[in-house]
PDB file of C-alpha atoms in Angstrom:
ATOM      1  CA  MET I  17       1.611  22.992   6.512  1.00  0.00           C
ATOM      2  CA  ASN I  18      -1.194  24.853   5.432  1.00  0.00           C
ATOM      3  CA  GLN I  19      -2.861  26.085   8.412  1.00  0.00           C
ATOM      4  CA  THR I  20      -6.102  27.027   6.559  1.00  0.00           C
ATOM      5  CA  VAL I  21      -7.149  23.467   5.633  1.00  0.00           C
ATOM      6  CA  ARG I  22      -8.440  21.785   8.764  1.00  0.00           C
ATOM      7  CA  PRO I  23     -10.808  18.896   7.878  1.00  0.00           C
ATOM      8  CA  GLY I  24     -13.539  17.940  10.385  1.00  0.00           C
ATOM      9  CA  PHE I  25     -13.135  15.133  12.928  1.00  0.00           C
ATOM     10  CA  PHE I  26     -15.771  13.071  11.391  1.00  0.00           C
ATOM     11  CA  PRO I  27     -14.983  13.282   8.050  1.00  0.00           C
ATOM     12  CA  LEU I  28     -11.403  12.450   8.705  1.00  0.00           C
ATOM     13  CA  LEU I  29     -12.660   9.641  10.881  1.00  0.00           C
ATOM     14  CA  LEU I  30     -14.518   8.014   8.164  1.00  0.00           C
ATOM     15  CA  VAL I  31     -11.383   8.405   5.614  1.00  0.00           C
ATOM     16  CA  GLY I  32      -9.476   6.356   8.255  1.00  0.00           C
ATOM     17  CA  ILE I  33     -12.302   3.883   8.701  1.00  0.00           C
ATOM     18  CA  ALA I  34     -12.263   2.847   4.927  1.00  0.00           C
ATOM     19  CA  GLY I  35      -8.579   3.121   4.935  1.00  0.00           C
ATOM     20  CA  GLY I  36      -8.111   0.505   7.680  1.00  0.00           C
ATOM     21  CA  ILE I  37     -10.695  -1.934   6.314  1.00  0.00           C
ATOM     22  CA  LEU I  38      -8.869  -1.920   3.029  1.00  0.00           C
ATOM     23  CA  SER I  39      -5.566  -2.451   4.929  1.00  0.00           C
ATOM     24  CA  GLY I  40      -6.529  -5.294   7.025  1.00  0.00           C
ATOM     25  CA  LEU I  41      -8.221  -6.799   4.053  1.00  0.00           C
ATOM     26  CA  PHE I  42      -5.553  -6.782   1.389  1.00  0.00           C
ATOM     27  CA  GLY I  43      -2.507  -6.135   3.264  1.00  0.00           C
ATOM     28  CA  ILE I  44      -1.814  -2.515   2.044  1.00  0.00           C
ATOM     29  CA  GLY I  45      -1.415   0.810   3.497  1.00  0.00           C
ATOM     30  CA  GLY I  46      -4.760   2.356   2.229  1.00  0.00           C
ATOM     31  CA  GLY I  47      -3.051   5.375   0.680  1.00  0.00           C
ATOM     32  CA  THR I  48      -4.826   4.726  -2.522  1.00  0.00           C
ATOM     33  CA  ILE I  49      -7.966   5.746  -0.509  1.00  0.00           C
ATOM     34  CA  ILE I  50      -6.689   8.001   1.973  1.00  0.00           C
ATOM     35  CA  VAL I  51      -4.842  10.370  -0.738  1.00  0.00           C
ATOM     36  CA  PRO I  52      -7.791  11.009  -2.879  1.00  0.00           C
ATOM     37  CA  ALA I  53     -10.442  11.405  -0.028  1.00  0.00           C
ATOM     38  CA  LEU I  54      -8.244  13.912   1.405  1.00  0.00           C
ATOM     39  CA  ALA I  55      -7.624  15.828  -1.515  1.00  0.00           C
ATOM     40  CA  LEU I  56     -10.815  15.558  -3.664  1.00  0.00           C
ATOM     41  CA  TRP I  57     -13.441  15.006  -0.645  1.00  0.00           C
ATOM     42  CA  LEU I  58     -11.681  17.253   2.107  1.00  0.00           C
ATOM     43  CA  SER I  59      -9.904  19.763  -0.224  1.00  0.00           C
ATOM     44  CA  MET I  60      -6.638  19.190   1.056  1.00  0.00           C
ATOM     45  CA  PRO I  61      -3.487  20.241  -0.698  1.00  0.00           C
ATOM     46  CA  GLN I  62      -2.275  17.260  -2.876  1.00  0.00           C
ATOM     47  CA  LYS I  63       1.254  16.977  -1.038  1.00  0.00           C
ATOM     48  CA  LEU I  64      -0.368  17.475   2.279  1.00  0.00           C
ATOM     49  CA  SER I  65      -2.820  14.933   1.715  1.00  0.00           C
ATOM     50  CA  ALA I  66       0.274  12.479   0.144  1.00  0.00           C
ATOM     51  CA  GLY I  67       2.145  13.510   3.542  1.00  0.00           C
ATOM     52  CA  THR I  68      -0.535  12.790   5.905  1.00  0.00           C
ATOM     53  CA  SER I  69      -1.578   9.724   4.424  1.00  0.00           C
ATOM     54  CA  VAL I  70       1.983   8.308   5.130  1.00  0.00           C
ATOM     55  CA  ALA I  71       1.937   9.303   8.612  1.00  0.00           C
ATOM     56  CA  ALA I  72      -1.583   7.615   9.111  1.00  0.00           C
ATOM     57  CA  ILE I  73      -0.211   4.334   7.690  1.00  0.00           C
ATOM     58  CA  LEU I  74       2.304   4.016  10.321  1.00  0.00           C
ATOM     59  CA  PRO I  75      -0.342   3.099  13.336  1.00  0.00           C
ATOM     60  CA  THR I  76      -2.516   0.999  10.567  1.00  0.00           C
ATOM     61  CA  ALA I  77       0.479  -0.954   9.419  1.00  0.00           C
ATOM     62  CA  ILE I  78       1.641  -1.754  13.270  1.00  0.00           C
ATOM     63  CA  VAL I  79      -1.765  -2.781  14.334  1.00  0.00           C
ATOM     64  CA  GLY I  80      -2.168  -4.766  10.813  1.00  0.00           C
ATOM     65  CA  ALA I  81       1.090  -6.477  11.393  1.00  0.00           C
ATOM     66  CA  THR I  82       0.355  -7.234  14.849  1.00  0.00           C
ATOM     67  CA  THR I  83      -3.180  -8.733  14.157  1.00  0.00           C
ATOM     68  CA  TYR I  84      -1.768 -10.950  11.264  1.00  0.00           C
ATOM     69  CA  GLY I  85       1.473 -11.803  13.460  1.00  0.00           C
ATOM     70  CA  LEU I  86      -0.682 -13.182  16.400  1.00  0.00           C
ATOM     71  CA  GLN I  87      -2.401 -15.514  13.595  1.00  0.00           C
ATOM     72  CA  GLY I  88       0.816 -16.702  12.450  1.00  0.00           C
ATOM     73  CA  HIS I  89       0.501 -14.792   9.168  1.00  0.00           C
ATOM     74  CA  VAL I  90       3.735 -13.021   8.910  1.00  0.00           C
ATOM     75  CA  ASP I  91       7.155 -13.947   7.557  1.00  0.00           C
ATOM     76  CA  TRP I  92       9.179 -11.654   9.853  1.00  0.00           C
ATOM     77  CA  ILE I  93      12.467 -12.474   8.181  1.00  0.00           C
ATOM     78  CA  ALA I  94      10.924 -11.749   4.680  1.00  0.00           C
ATOM     79  CA  GLY I  95       9.519  -8.509   6.226  1.00  0.00           C
ATOM     80  CA  ALA I  96      12.741  -7.378   7.553  1.00  0.00           C
ATOM     81  CA  CYS I  97      14.269  -8.007   4.129  1.00  0.00           C
ATOM     82  CA  LEU I  98      11.483  -6.099   2.417  1.00  0.00           C
ATOM     83  CA  ALA I  99      11.630  -3.262   4.283  1.00  0.00           C
ATOM     84  CA  ILE I 100      15.637  -2.721   4.010  1.00  0.00           C
ATOM     85  CA  GLY I 101      15.143  -2.652   0.100  1.00  0.00           C
ATOM     86  CA  ILE I 102      12.129  -0.215   0.416  1.00  0.00           C
ATOM     87  CA  VAL I 103      13.596   2.507   2.875  1.00  0.00           C
ATOM     88  CA  LEU I 104      16.771   2.378   0.471  1.00  0.00           C
ATOM     89  CA  GLY I 105      14.820   2.450  -2.657  1.00  0.00           C
ATOM     90  CA  ALA I 106      12.015   5.079  -1.540  1.00  0.00           C
ATOM     91  CA  GLN I 107      15.023   7.697  -1.222  1.00  0.00           C
ATOM     92  CA  LEU I 108      16.614   6.925  -4.793  1.00  0.00           C
ATOM     93  CA  GLY I 109      12.994   6.991  -6.189  1.00  0.00           C
ATOM     94  CA  ALA I 110      12.520  10.448  -4.604  1.00  0.00           C
ATOM     95  CA  ALA I 111      15.726  11.770  -6.104  1.00  0.00           C
ATOM     96  CA  LEU I 112      15.079  10.202  -9.377  1.00  0.00           C
ATOM     97  CA  LEU I 113      11.957  11.678  -9.532  1.00  0.00           C
ATOM     98  CA  ALA I 114      12.947  15.012 -11.474  1.00  0.00           C
ATOM     99  CA  LYS I 115      15.474  13.072 -13.716  1.00  0.00           C
ATOM    100  CA  LEU I 116      13.716  10.207 -15.074  1.00  0.00           C
ATOM    101  CA  PRO I 117      10.608  10.031 -17.556  1.00  0.00           C
ATOM    102  CA  VAL I 118       8.117   9.297 -14.849  1.00  0.00           C
ATOM    103  CA  GLY I 119       5.342   8.804 -17.639  1.00  0.00           C
ATOM    104  CA  ALA I 120       6.849   5.930 -19.455  1.00  0.00           C
ATOM    105  CA  ILE I 121       7.516   4.312 -15.970  1.00  0.00           C
ATOM    106  CA  GLN I 122       3.796   4.711 -15.083  1.00  0.00           C
ATOM    107  CA  TRP I 123       2.571   3.068 -18.352  1.00  0.00           C
ATOM    108  CA  GLY I 124       4.749   0.159 -17.540  1.00  0.00           C
ATOM    109  CA  PHE I 125       3.607  -0.070 -14.046  1.00  0.00           C
ATOM    110  CA  MET I 126       0.131  -0.024 -15.325  1.00  0.00           C
ATOM    111  CA  VAL I 127       0.914  -2.806 -17.593  1.00  0.00           C
ATOM    112  CA  PHE I 128       2.340  -4.743 -14.689  1.00  0.00           C
ATOM    113  CA  LEU I 129      -0.985  -4.244 -12.865  1.00  0.00           C
ATOM    114  CA  ALA I 130      -3.206  -5.273 -15.857  1.00  0.00           C
ATOM    115  CA  ILE I 131      -1.012  -8.619 -15.718  1.00  0.00           C
ATOM    116  CA  VAL I 132      -1.452  -9.157 -11.933  1.00  0.00           C
ATOM    117  CA  ILE I 133      -5.129  -8.541 -12.346  1.00  0.00           C
ATOM    118  CA  VAL I 134      -5.530 -11.421 -14.838  1.00  0.00           C
ATOM    119  CA  SER I 135      -3.160 -13.575 -12.874  1.00  0.00           C
ATOM    120  CA  LEU I 136      -4.939 -13.131  -9.602  1.00  0.00           C
ATOM    121  CA  TRP I 137      -8.188 -14.720 -11.537  1.00  0.00           C
ATOM    122  CA  PHE I 138      -5.992 -18.016 -12.231  1.00  0.00           C
ATOM    123  CA  VAL I 139      -3.173 -18.626  -9.917  1.00  0.00           C
ATOM    124  CA  VAL I 140      -4.709 -19.145  -6.406  1.00  0.00           C
ATOM    125  CA  PRO I 141      -1.980 -19.498  -3.469  1.00  0.00           C
ATOM    126  CA  GLN I 142      -2.838 -22.270  -0.628  1.00  0.00           C
ATOM    127  CA  ARG I 143      -3.232 -21.235   2.791  1.00  0.00           C
ATOM    128  CA  GLY I 144      -0.337 -23.448   4.145  1.00  0.00           C
ATOM    129  CA  ASP I 145       2.065 -22.085   1.531  1.00  0.00           C
ATOM    130  CA  GLU I 146       5.169 -20.405   3.065  1.00  0.00           C
ATOM    131  CA  ILE I 147       8.341 -18.504   1.716  1.00  0.00           C
ATOM    132  CA  GLU I 148      11.371 -20.408   1.557  1.00  0.00           C
ATOM    133  CA  ILE I 149      13.989 -18.623   3.133  1.00  0.00           C
ATOM    134  CA  ASN I 150      17.695 -19.116   1.654  1.00  0.00           C
ATOM    135  CA  PRO I 151      20.401 -16.846   0.812  1.00  0.00           C
ATOM    136  CA  LEU I 152      18.905 -16.246  -2.625  1.00  0.00           C
ATOM    137  CA  THR I 153      15.512 -15.600  -1.328  1.00  0.00           C
ATOM    138  CA  VAL I 154      16.960 -12.826   1.068  1.00  0.00           C
ATOM    139  CA  SER I 155      18.788 -11.273  -1.799  1.00  0.00           C
ATOM    140  CA  LEU I 156      15.831 -11.453  -3.893  1.00  0.00           C
ATOM    141  CA  LEU I 157      13.593  -9.919  -1.228  1.00  0.00           C
ATOM    142  CA  ILE I 158      15.752  -7.142  -0.471  1.00  0.00           C
ATOM    143  CA  VAL I 159      16.037  -6.343  -4.163  1.00  0.00           C
ATOM    144  CA  THR I 160      12.078  -6.605  -4.554  1.00  0.00           C
ATOM    145  CA  GLY I 161      11.773  -3.892  -1.617  1.00  0.00           C
ATOM    146  CA  PHE I 162      14.218  -1.778  -3.190  1.00  0.00           C
ATOM    147  CA  ILE I 163      12.392  -1.798  -6.523  1.00  0.00           C
ATOM    148  CA  THR I 164       9.017  -1.443  -4.764  1.00  0.00           C
ATOM    149  CA  GLY I 165      10.731   1.540  -2.895  1.00  0.00           C
ATOM    150  CA  ILE I 166      11.864   3.215  -6.148  1.00  0.00           C
ATOM    151  CA  LEU I 167       8.031   2.904  -7.611  1.00  0.00           C
ATOM    152  CA  SER I 168       6.752   4.288  -4.489  1.00  0.00           C
ATOM    153  CA  GLY I 169       9.162   7.322  -4.620  1.00  0.00           C
ATOM    154  CA  LEU I 170       8.477   7.849  -8.455  1.00  0.00           C
ATOM    155  CA  LEU I 171       4.837   7.041  -8.597  1.00  0.00           C
ATOM    156  CA  GLY I 172       3.321   7.425  -5.138  1.00  0.00           C
ATOM    157  CA  VAL I 173       1.849   4.035  -5.211  1.00  0.00           C
ATOM    158  CA  GLY I 174       1.806   1.994  -1.837  1.00  0.00           C
ATOM    159  CA  GLY I 175       4.188  -0.750  -1.656  1.00  0.00           C
ATOM    160  CA  GLY I 176       1.697  -3.307  -0.606  1.00  0.00           C
ATOM    161  CA  VAL I 177      -0.185  -3.017  -4.208  1.00  0.00           C
ATOM    162  CA  VAL I 178       3.305  -4.396  -5.538  1.00  0.00           C
ATOM    163  CA  VAL I 179       4.521  -6.742  -2.704  1.00  0.00           C
ATOM    164  CA  VAL I 180       1.532  -8.469  -2.043  1.00  0.00           C
ATOM    165  CA  PRO I 181       1.061 -10.277  -5.695  1.00  0.00           C
ATOM    166  CA  VAL I 182       4.975 -10.779  -5.839  1.00  0.00           C
ATOM    167  CA  LEU I 183       5.047 -12.694  -2.785  1.00  0.00           C
ATOM    168  CA  MET I 184       2.402 -14.653  -3.772  1.00  0.00           C
ATOM    169  CA  PHE I 185       3.387 -15.744  -7.424  1.00  0.00           C
ATOM    170  CA  PHE I 186       7.279 -15.255  -7.134  1.00  0.00           C
ATOM    171  CA  PHE I 187       8.183 -16.152  -3.638  1.00  0.00           C
ATOM    172  CA  GLY I 188       5.122 -19.142  -2.903  1.00  0.00           C
ATOM    173  CA  SER I 189       3.627 -17.104   0.031  1.00  0.00           C
ATOM    174  CA  SER I 190       0.381 -18.009   0.810  1.00  0.00           C
ATOM    175  CA  ASP I 191      -2.411 -14.813   0.534  1.00  0.00           C
ATOM    176  CA  LEU I 192      -2.387 -14.147   4.144  1.00  0.00           C
ATOM    177  CA  ILE I 193       1.445 -14.311   4.840  1.00  0.00           C
ATOM    178  CA  ALA I 194       2.016 -11.998   1.765  1.00  0.00           C
ATOM    179  CA  LYS I 195      -0.476  -9.321   3.273  1.00  0.00           C
ATOM    180  CA  GLY I 196       0.888  -9.720   6.742  1.00  0.00           C
ATOM    181  CA  THR I 197       4.297  -9.395   5.666  1.00  0.00           C
ATOM    182  CA  SER I 198       3.509  -6.541   3.565  1.00  0.00           C
ATOM    183  CA  LEU I 199       1.980  -4.609   6.533  1.00  0.00           C
ATOM    184  CA  LEU I 200       5.155  -5.481   8.455  1.00  0.00           C
ATOM    185  CA  MET I 201       7.157  -3.898   5.695  1.00  0.00           C
ATOM    186  CA  MET I 202       5.475  -0.623   5.481  1.00  0.00           C
ATOM    187  CA  ILE I 203       6.347   0.415   9.002  1.00  0.00           C
ATOM    188  CA  PRO I 204       9.937   1.678   8.753  1.00  0.00           C
ATOM    189  CA  GLY I 205       9.212   3.158   5.235  1.00  0.00           C
ATOM    190  CA  SER I 206       6.157   5.147   7.048  1.00  0.00           C
ATOM    191  CA  ILE I 207       8.596   6.305   9.717  1.00  0.00           C
ATOM    192  CA  SER I 208      11.259   7.481   7.237  1.00  0.00           C
ATOM    193  CA  GLY I 209       8.691   9.275   4.925  1.00  0.00           C
ATOM    194  CA  THR I 210       6.728  10.852   7.822  1.00  0.00           C
ATOM    195  CA  ILE I 211      10.335  12.292   9.201  1.00  0.00           C
ATOM    196  CA  GLY I 212      10.996  13.828   5.619  1.00  0.00           C
ATOM    197  CA  ASN I 213       7.480  15.090   5.151  1.00  0.00           C
ATOM    198  CA  PHE I 214       7.613  16.580   8.710  1.00  0.00           C
ATOM    199  CA  ARG I 215      10.873  18.436   7.845  1.00  0.00           C
ATOM    200  CA  ARG I 216       9.150  19.787   4.695  1.00  0.00           C
ATOM    201  CA  GLN I 217       5.975  20.418   6.416  1.00  0.00           C
ATOM    202  CA  ASN I 218       3.840  18.307   4.323  1.00  0.00           C
ATOM    203  CA  VAL I 219       2.081  16.457   7.044  1.00  0.00           C
ATOM    204  CA  ASP I 220      -1.119  17.449   9.174  1.00  0.00           C
ATOM    205  CA  LEU I 221      -0.395  15.510  12.234  1.00  0.00           C
ATOM    206  CA  ARG I 222      -3.874  16.335  13.729  1.00  0.00           C
ATOM    207  CA  ALA I 223      -5.420  14.837  10.466  1.00  0.00           C
ATOM    208  CA  ALA I 224      -3.063  11.941  10.437  1.00  0.00           C
ATOM    209  CA  ALA I 225      -3.774  11.015  14.108  1.00  0.00           C
ATOM    210  CA  ILE I 226      -7.556  10.816  13.265  1.00  0.00           C
ATOM    211  CA  VAL I 227      -7.136   8.964  10.082  1.00  0.00           C
ATOM    212  CA  GLY I 228      -4.943   6.666  12.090  1.00  0.00           C
ATOM    213  CA  LEU I 229      -7.200   5.969  14.747  1.00  0.00           C
ATOM    214  CA  GLY I 230     -10.162   5.032  12.766  1.00  0.00           C
ATOM    215  CA  ALA I 231      -7.970   2.937  10.621  1.00  0.00           C
ATOM    216  CA  CYS I 232      -6.386   1.111  13.633  1.00  0.00           C
ATOM    217  CA  VAL I 233      -9.717   0.302  14.898  1.00  0.00           C
ATOM    218  CA  PHE I 234     -11.341  -1.185  11.680  1.00  0.00           C
ATOM    219  CA  VAL I 235      -7.793  -2.757  10.484  1.00  0.00           C
ATOM    220  CA  PRO I 236      -8.699  -6.213  12.401  1.00  0.00           C
ATOM    221  CA  VAL I 237     -12.233  -6.020  10.972  1.00  0.00           C
ATOM    222  CA  GLY I 238     -10.539  -6.153   7.481  1.00  0.00           C
ATOM    223  CA  ASN I 239      -8.108  -8.949   8.699  1.00  0.00           C
ATOM    224  CA  LEU I 240     -11.355 -10.903   9.780  1.00  0.00           C
ATOM    225  CA  PHE I 241     -12.556 -10.780   6.257  1.00  0.00           C
ATOM    226  CA  ALA I 242      -9.248 -11.851   4.869  1.00  0.00           C
ATOM    227  CA  VAL I 243      -9.201 -14.873   7.093  1.00  0.00           C
ATOM    228  CA  LEU I 244     -12.841 -15.938   6.564  1.00  0.00           C
ATOM    229  CA  VAL I 245     -12.750 -15.544   3.082  1.00  0.00           C
ATOM    230  CA  ASP I 246     -11.630 -18.207   0.575  1.00  0.00           C
ATOM    231  CA  PRO I 247      -8.264 -17.391  -1.183  1.00  0.00           C
ATOM    232  CA  PHE I 248      -9.834 -17.495  -4.631  1.00  0.00           C
ATOM    233  CA  TRP I 249     -12.620 -14.670  -3.935  1.00  0.00           C
ATOM    234  CA  GLY I 250      -9.822 -13.059  -1.847  1.00  0.00           C
ATOM    235  CA  ASN I 251      -7.969 -12.669  -5.042  1.00  0.00           C
ATOM    236  CA  VAL I 252     -10.953 -11.705  -6.925  1.00  0.00           C
ATOM    237  CA  ALA I 253     -11.716  -8.734  -4.493  1.00  0.00           C
ATOM    238  CA  PHE I 254      -7.984  -7.922  -4.706  1.00  0.00           C
ATOM    239  CA  SER I 255      -7.953  -7.779  -8.669  1.00  0.00           C
ATOM    240  CA  LEU I 256     -11.086  -5.605  -8.455  1.00  0.00           C
ATOM    241  CA  TYR I 257      -9.161  -3.062  -6.020  1.00  0.00           C
ATOM    242  CA  LEU I 258      -6.445  -3.008  -8.468  1.00  0.00           C
ATOM    243  CA  VAL I 259      -8.839  -2.313 -11.443  1.00  0.00           C
ATOM    244  CA  PHE I 260      -9.765   0.814  -9.367  1.00  0.00           C
ATOM    245  CA  ILE I 261      -6.169   2.027  -8.817  1.00  0.00           C
ATOM    246  CA  LEU I 262      -5.400   1.269 -12.393  1.00  0.00           C
ATOM    247  CA  VAL I 263      -8.599   3.254 -13.536  1.00  0.00           C
ATOM    248  CA  GLN I 264      -7.422   6.061 -11.131  1.00  0.00           C
ATOM    249  CA  MET I 265      -3.933   6.107 -12.934  1.00  0.00           C
ATOM    250  CA  LEU I 266      -5.493   6.122 -16.417  1.00  0.00           C
ATOM    251  CA  VAL I 267      -7.893   9.016 -15.602  1.00  0.00           C
ATOM    252  CA  ARG I 268      -5.034  11.091 -14.242  1.00  0.00           C
ATOM    253  CA  LYS I 269      -2.777  10.478 -17.430  1.00  0.00           C
ATOM    254  CA  LEU I 270      -5.596  11.094 -19.878  1.00  0.00           C
ATOM    255  CA  ARG I 271      -6.730  14.568 -18.209  1.00  0.00           C
ATOM    256  CA  LYS I 272      -3.063  15.447 -18.205  1.00  0.00           C
ATOM    257  CA  LYS I 273      -2.873  15.165 -21.967  1.00  0.00           C
ATOM    258  CA  LYS I 274      -5.880  17.334 -22.417  1.00  0.00           C
TER     259      LYS I 274
END
């Protein structure tokens, strides 16, 4: 870890608050906000920012999954299946990073995001919808987690960005169960990633603790908005967030071509 990079307490806390609200609202880890904030705003090295974000997501995901779970908005079996797949897939994604044409995969993922963004305006899940658990569904959930893990390892995207819309559109989940289950899935993935990053000295545990503290406190606030907002407007907000991610990816791709 680069010991010269020591961001202040309050800037880190603000980053955590923003990440926590987004985590609770959309069922994501918040890394798409935390990583750019640490790297661009607080001048932390990119790898250290990513590793710190993964560590901060752990307490955030625990609090978020617990908050959704207490309301009955977590499918524990589906979350466990996704977790198995994502832990295995993330390892493979990291191993393939140096071997595959990541540029083509990035463009394919951006096309996927664009399709999801459009779909969110027309397909609205019902709050009473649940995932039907059977042997086929269990297998498909593990495969979904595995593919998500590979994408996370290759592209550095959070699993929730992929899993939440997939659970709604392909597994018949309500928006709230998709978000709560997504947060549950992230817990083992964050543990695995943090252990690996710690070994490689790519995590600032102090910064992660402060960001995680701010996020934990405000995850329930995001959850409150998620519950109160009509599913259609929740989809609209999520689509706008995905537009933000898509624009981020496009800007990075275009800058590399210059």
